[in-house]
Amino acid sequence: MPSPVLYGATYSVYTRIVRLALAEKGVAYRLEEVDVFAPGGPPPAHLRRHPFGRIPAFEHGEVALYEAGAIARYVDEAFAGPPLQPDDAAGRARMAQIMSLLDAYTFRPMVYGLYVELIDRPARGQATDRAVVAQALPQTERCLAALADLMGAAPFLAGPRLTLADTHAAPMFALLRWPAPGAALLARFAPLLAWWRAMAARPAMIATRFPGEPAEGCDS
Ligand SMILES: N[C@@H](CCC(=O)N[C@@H](CS)C(=O)NCC(=O)O)C(=O)O
């Protein structure tokens, strides 16, 4: 079987989610860059892989997938390496709950509401929409409170060991702590901050940093 191919971009949160799962499993793969934000829209070849024109998409032999959570589960189950899902039904359900919470409630305020408005738009010479930021801050805080509650005293989001919940969350947190208001919000949740720092120090996270992403703490 040939090595898997991941179609995505180094700036993409959802591409990084899959890259983290591949790296934590120790799976060699090829990243084929696809720019879905190109002026003409996603390339036609990519629309055949992903009918919604998003990234990532994934191929491994005959297996072709899109949707990061599904790809990450496939990577965990199809390859050798440390298991990235809990052994028990309750643990797997908790992991899936956190991944769903991140997709449904967290990604938009954390990434578009804070990172894009406060870092990305100014870097492009565009004005920050303060109303969007003002709305995103309490929405993000609610997500952090829910995650901290679900995490309890465990070192990882879904229990005692690293799971796909952690690899799903970490790229979003990398963008959250980039603008100062995001970092300040995260600092109010001590267990989540400790989790983030441990995640940021993992070789898989360091190897997949977003372009221009500031290093965390002392690892630079
Ligand atoms: N539900 C998708 C979300 C993927 C997604 O939104 N990817 C972003 C990049 S991180 C994208 O392709 N955005 C292009 C667009 O919004 O047009 C998944 O889980 O893979």
Short mmCIF file of C-alpha atoms and ligand atoms in Angstrom, two decimals:
data_model
loop_
_atom_site.label_atom_id
_atom_site.label_comp_id
_atom_site.label_asym_id
_atom_site.label_seq_id
_atom_site.Cartn_x
_atom_site.Cartn_y
_atom_site.Cartn_z
CA MET A 1 0.00 0.00 0.00
CA PRO A 2 1.45 3.44 -0.90
CA SER A 3 1.88 6.14 1.75
CA PRO A 4 -1.21 8.30 2.30
CA VAL A 5 -1.60 11.64 0.58
CA LEU A 6 -3.08 14.56 2.48
CA TYR A 7 -4.46 17.42 0.38
CA GLY A 8 -4.41 20.60 2.41
CA ALA A 9 -2.35 23.60 3.44
CA THR A 10 0.13 24.38 6.20
CA TYR A 11 -2.00 27.36 7.31
CA SER A 12 -5.14 25.26 7.76
CA VAL A 13 -6.49 24.26 11.17
CA TYR A 14 -8.29 21.21 9.80
CA THR A 15 -5.30 20.06 7.76
CA ARG A 16 -3.17 20.33 10.91
CA ILE A 17 -5.65 18.20 12.84
CA VAL A 18 -4.94 15.32 10.46
CA ARG A 19 -1.21 16.05 10.30
CA LEU A 20 -1.08 15.78 14.10
CA ALA A 21 -2.83 12.40 14.08
CA LEU A 22 -0.43 11.15 11.38
CA ALA A 23 2.59 12.47 13.28
CA GLU A 24 1.48 11.06 16.65
CA LYS A 25 0.97 7.66 14.97
CA GLY A 26 4.36 7.92 13.23
CA VAL A 27 2.82 7.55 9.75
CA ALA A 28 4.81 8.82 6.76
CA TYR A 29 2.64 10.77 4.31
CA ARG A 30 2.81 13.30 1.51
CA LEU A 31 1.22 16.72 1.97
CA GLU A 32 -0.04 18.07 -1.35
CA GLU A 33 -0.72 21.78 -1.06
CA VAL A 34 -4.17 22.91 -2.21
CA ASP A 35 -5.13 26.57 -1.93
CA VAL A 36 -8.88 26.70 -1.47
CA PHE A 37 -8.72 30.47 -1.06
CA ALA A 38 -7.16 31.00 -4.52
CA PRO A 39 -8.93 33.79 -6.46
CA GLY A 40 -10.64 31.35 -8.82
CA GLY A 41 -11.81 29.14 -5.97
CA PRO A 42 -10.71 25.57 -5.21
CA PRO A 43 -9.05 23.80 -8.18
CA PRO A 44 -11.47 21.52 -10.11
CA ALA A 45 -9.36 18.45 -9.25
CA HIS A 46 -9.87 19.24 -5.58
CA LEU A 47 -13.63 19.64 -5.99
CA ARG A 48 -13.68 16.06 -7.25
CA ARG A 49 -12.04 15.01 -3.95
CA HIS A 50 -14.11 17.29 -1.75
CA PRO A 51 -17.52 18.38 -3.09
CA PHE A 52 -17.63 21.26 -0.59
CA GLY A 53 -14.22 22.56 -1.68
CA ARG A 54 -12.70 22.48 1.78
CA ILE A 55 -9.42 21.07 3.07
CA PRO A 56 -8.28 18.52 4.00
CA ALA A 57 -8.96 15.55 1.76
CA PHE A 58 -7.10 12.27 2.12
CA GLU A 59 -6.23 9.25 0.02
CA HIS A 60 -4.70 5.95 1.07
CA GLY A 61 -4.79 3.38 -1.72
CA GLU A 62 -8.48 2.91 -2.53
CA VAL A 63 -9.61 4.81 0.56
CA ALA A 64 -10.61 8.42 -0.19
CA LEU A 65 -11.99 10.57 2.61
CA TYR A 66 -12.81 14.13 3.57
CA GLU A 67 -13.79 15.57 6.98
CA ALA A 68 -10.89 15.81 9.41
CA GLY A 69 -12.49 13.86 12.26
CA ALA A 70 -13.30 10.90 10.01
CA ILE A 71 -9.80 10.97 8.49
CA ALA A 72 -8.18 11.09 11.93
CA ARG A 73 -10.22 8.10 13.12
CA TYR A 74 -9.20 6.18 9.98
CA VAL A 75 -5.54 7.05 10.58
CA ASP A 76 -5.77 5.81 14.15
CA GLU A 77 -7.45 2.54 13.22
CA ALA A 78 -5.67 1.70 9.95
CA PHE A 79 -2.08 2.22 11.08
CA ALA A 80 0.18 0.85 13.81
CA GLY A 81 1.39 3.19 16.52
CA PRO A 82 0.02 4.42 19.83
CA PRO A 83 -3.78 4.27 20.02
CA LEU A 84 -5.39 7.70 19.84
CA GLN A 85 -8.87 6.67 20.98
CA PRO A 86 -9.91 5.50 24.47
CA ASP A 87 -10.44 1.76 24.99
CA ASP A 88 -13.89 2.06 26.54
CA ALA A 89 -17.22 3.19 25.07
CA ALA A 90 -17.67 6.05 27.55
CA GLY A 91 -14.18 7.37 26.84
CA ARG A 92 -14.69 7.21 23.07
CA ALA A 93 -18.04 8.98 23.42
CA ARG A 94 -16.40 11.72 25.50
CA MET A 95 -13.70 12.11 22.85
CA ALA A 96 -16.34 12.35 20.09
CA GLN A 97 -18.34 14.84 22.18
CA ILE A 98 -15.31 17.12 22.51
CA MET A 99 -14.49 16.88 18.78
CA SER A 100 -18.09 17.78 17.95
CA LEU A 101 -18.09 20.67 20.43
CA LEU A 102 -14.92 22.01 18.84
CA ASP A 103 -16.39 21.84 15.32
CA ALA A 104 -19.85 23.13 16.18
CA TYR A 105 -19.24 25.84 18.78
CA THR A 106 -15.52 26.59 19.08
CA PHE A 107 -13.87 26.87 15.66
CA ARG A 108 -15.87 29.87 14.41
CA PRO A 109 -15.52 32.25 17.39
CA MET A 110 -12.00 31.15 18.29
CA VAL A 111 -10.54 31.17 14.79
CA TYR A 112 -12.68 33.56 12.74
CA GLY A 113 -13.88 35.75 15.61
CA LEU A 114 -10.52 36.23 17.35
CA TYR A 115 -7.52 35.07 15.30
CA VAL A 116 -8.74 36.24 11.90
CA GLU A 117 -10.04 39.58 13.19
CA LEU A 118 -7.09 40.39 15.46
CA ILE A 119 -4.10 38.87 13.62
CA ASP A 120 -4.91 37.85 10.06
CA ARG A 121 -6.94 40.85 8.90
CA PRO A 122 -4.51 43.48 10.28
CA ALA A 123 -1.61 41.56 8.70
CA ARG A 124 -3.40 41.97 5.35
CA GLY A 125 -3.93 45.69 5.96
CA GLN A 126 -7.63 45.20 6.70
CA ALA A 127 -9.51 46.65 9.66
CA THR A 128 -10.56 44.53 12.62
CA ASP A 129 -14.32 44.33 13.08
CA ARG A 130 -14.56 45.07 16.82
CA ALA A 131 -18.21 43.95 16.94
CA VAL A 132 -17.18 40.47 15.72
CA VAL A 133 -14.45 40.32 18.38
CA ALA A 134 -16.84 41.48 21.10
CA GLN A 135 -19.24 38.70 20.19
CA ALA A 136 -16.52 36.06 19.86
CA LEU A 137 -14.96 36.65 23.28
CA PRO A 138 -17.89 35.40 25.41
CA GLN A 139 -18.61 32.61 22.91
CA THR A 140 -15.00 31.44 23.19
CA GLU A 141 -15.08 31.76 26.97
CA ARG A 142 -18.16 29.52 27.05
CA CYS A 143 -16.30 26.91 24.98
CA LEU A 144 -13.27 27.04 27.26
CA ALA A 145 -15.49 26.65 30.34
CA ALA A 146 -17.21 23.63 28.76
CA LEU A 147 -13.89 22.03 27.82
CA ALA A 148 -12.43 22.65 31.29
CA ASP A 149 -15.54 21.11 32.82
CA LEU A 150 -15.37 18.00 30.62
CA MET A 151 -11.62 17.66 31.20
CA GLY A 152 -11.91 17.78 35.00
CA ALA A 153 -8.61 16.82 36.62
CA ALA A 154 -7.35 14.74 33.68
CA PRO A 155 -4.17 15.87 31.96
CA PHE A 156 -5.72 15.40 28.51
CA LEU A 157 -9.09 16.62 27.27
CA ALA A 158 -10.74 13.19 27.20
CA GLY A 159 -8.90 11.42 29.99
CA PRO A 160 -5.52 10.14 31.06
CA ARG A 161 -3.85 9.79 27.65
CA LEU A 162 -3.60 11.69 24.38
CA THR A 163 -6.59 11.15 22.09
CA LEU A 164 -8.02 12.60 18.90
CA ALA A 165 -9.85 15.16 21.09
CA ASP A 166 -6.45 16.70 21.89
CA THR A 167 -5.21 16.66 18.29
CA HIS A 168 -8.53 18.21 17.18
CA ALA A 169 -8.33 21.01 19.73
CA ALA A 170 -4.65 21.92 19.67
CA PRO A 171 -4.56 23.68 16.24
CA MET A 172 -7.50 25.87 17.31
CA PHE A 173 -5.73 26.74 20.57
CA ALA A 174 -2.57 27.62 18.63
CA LEU A 175 -4.59 30.38 17.00
CA LEU A 176 -6.50 31.32 20.17
CA ARG A 177 -3.34 32.19 22.14
CA TRP A 178 -1.81 34.19 19.27
CA PRO A 179 -3.77 37.47 19.82
CA ALA A 180 -3.34 38.95 23.32
CA PRO A 181 -7.07 38.82 24.23
CA GLY A 182 -7.13 35.12 23.33
CA ALA A 183 -4.04 34.41 25.44
CA ALA A 184 -5.60 36.33 28.34
CA LEU A 185 -8.80 34.31 28.07
CA LEU A 186 -6.90 31.02 28.03
CA ALA A 187 -4.85 32.09 31.08
CA ARG A 188 -8.09 32.23 33.09
CA PHE A 189 -8.48 28.43 32.74
CA ALA A 190 -5.42 27.00 34.52
CA PRO A 191 -5.92 23.30 33.61
CA LEU A 192 -6.50 24.19 29.96
CA LEU A 193 -3.45 26.44 29.94
CA ALA A 194 -1.33 23.59 31.38
CA TRP A 195 -2.80 21.23 28.77
CA TRP A 196 -2.03 23.72 25.98
CA ARG A 197 1.58 24.16 27.12
CA ALA A 198 2.11 20.39 27.22
CA MET A 199 0.54 20.04 23.77
CA ALA A 200 2.59 22.91 22.32
CA ALA A 201 5.81 21.18 23.41
CA ARG A 202 5.02 17.92 21.60
CA PRO A 203 7.24 17.28 18.57
CA ALA A 204 4.15 16.79 16.39
CA MET A 205 2.93 20.29 17.26
CA ILE A 206 6.34 21.89 16.74
CA ALA A 207 6.73 20.13 13.36
CA THR A 208 3.35 21.39 12.11
CA ARG A 209 3.40 25.02 13.31
CA PHE A 210 1.39 27.42 11.19
CA PRO A 211 3.44 29.82 9.05
CA GLY A 212 4.54 32.66 11.33
CA GLU A 213 3.15 31.03 14.47
CA PRO A 214 4.97 32.34 17.54
CA ALA A 215 6.73 29.66 19.59
CA GLU A 216 5.21 28.86 22.97
CA GLY A 217 7.17 29.66 26.14
CA CYS A 218 10.74 28.35 26.22
CA ASP A 219 10.71 26.01 23.23
CA SER A 220 11.89 28.59 20.71
N1 LIG B 1 -15.80 20.07 8.37
C1 LIG B 1 -14.53 20.20 7.68
C2 LIG B 1 -14.03 21.60 7.88
C3 LIG B 1 -12.86 21.90 6.97
C4 LIG B 1 -12.61 23.38 6.81
O1 LIG B 1 -13.47 24.22 7.09
N2 LIG B 1 -11.40 23.71 6.32
C5 LIG B 1 -11.09 25.08 6.05
C6 LIG B 1 -9.61 25.34 6.22
S1 LIG B 1 -9.07 25.07 7.89
C7 LIG B 1 -11.45 25.39 4.61
O2 LIG B 1 -11.28 24.55 3.76
N3 LIG B 1 -11.95 26.59 4.36
C8 LIG B 1 -12.25 27.01 3.02
C9 LIG B 1 -13.52 27.81 2.95
O3 LIG B 1 -14.10 28.10 4.01
O4 LIG B 1 -13.93 28.11 1.83
C10 LIG B 1 -13.54 19.16 8.23
O5 LIG B 1 -13.75 18.66 9.34
O6 LIG B 1 -12.59 18.81 7.53
#
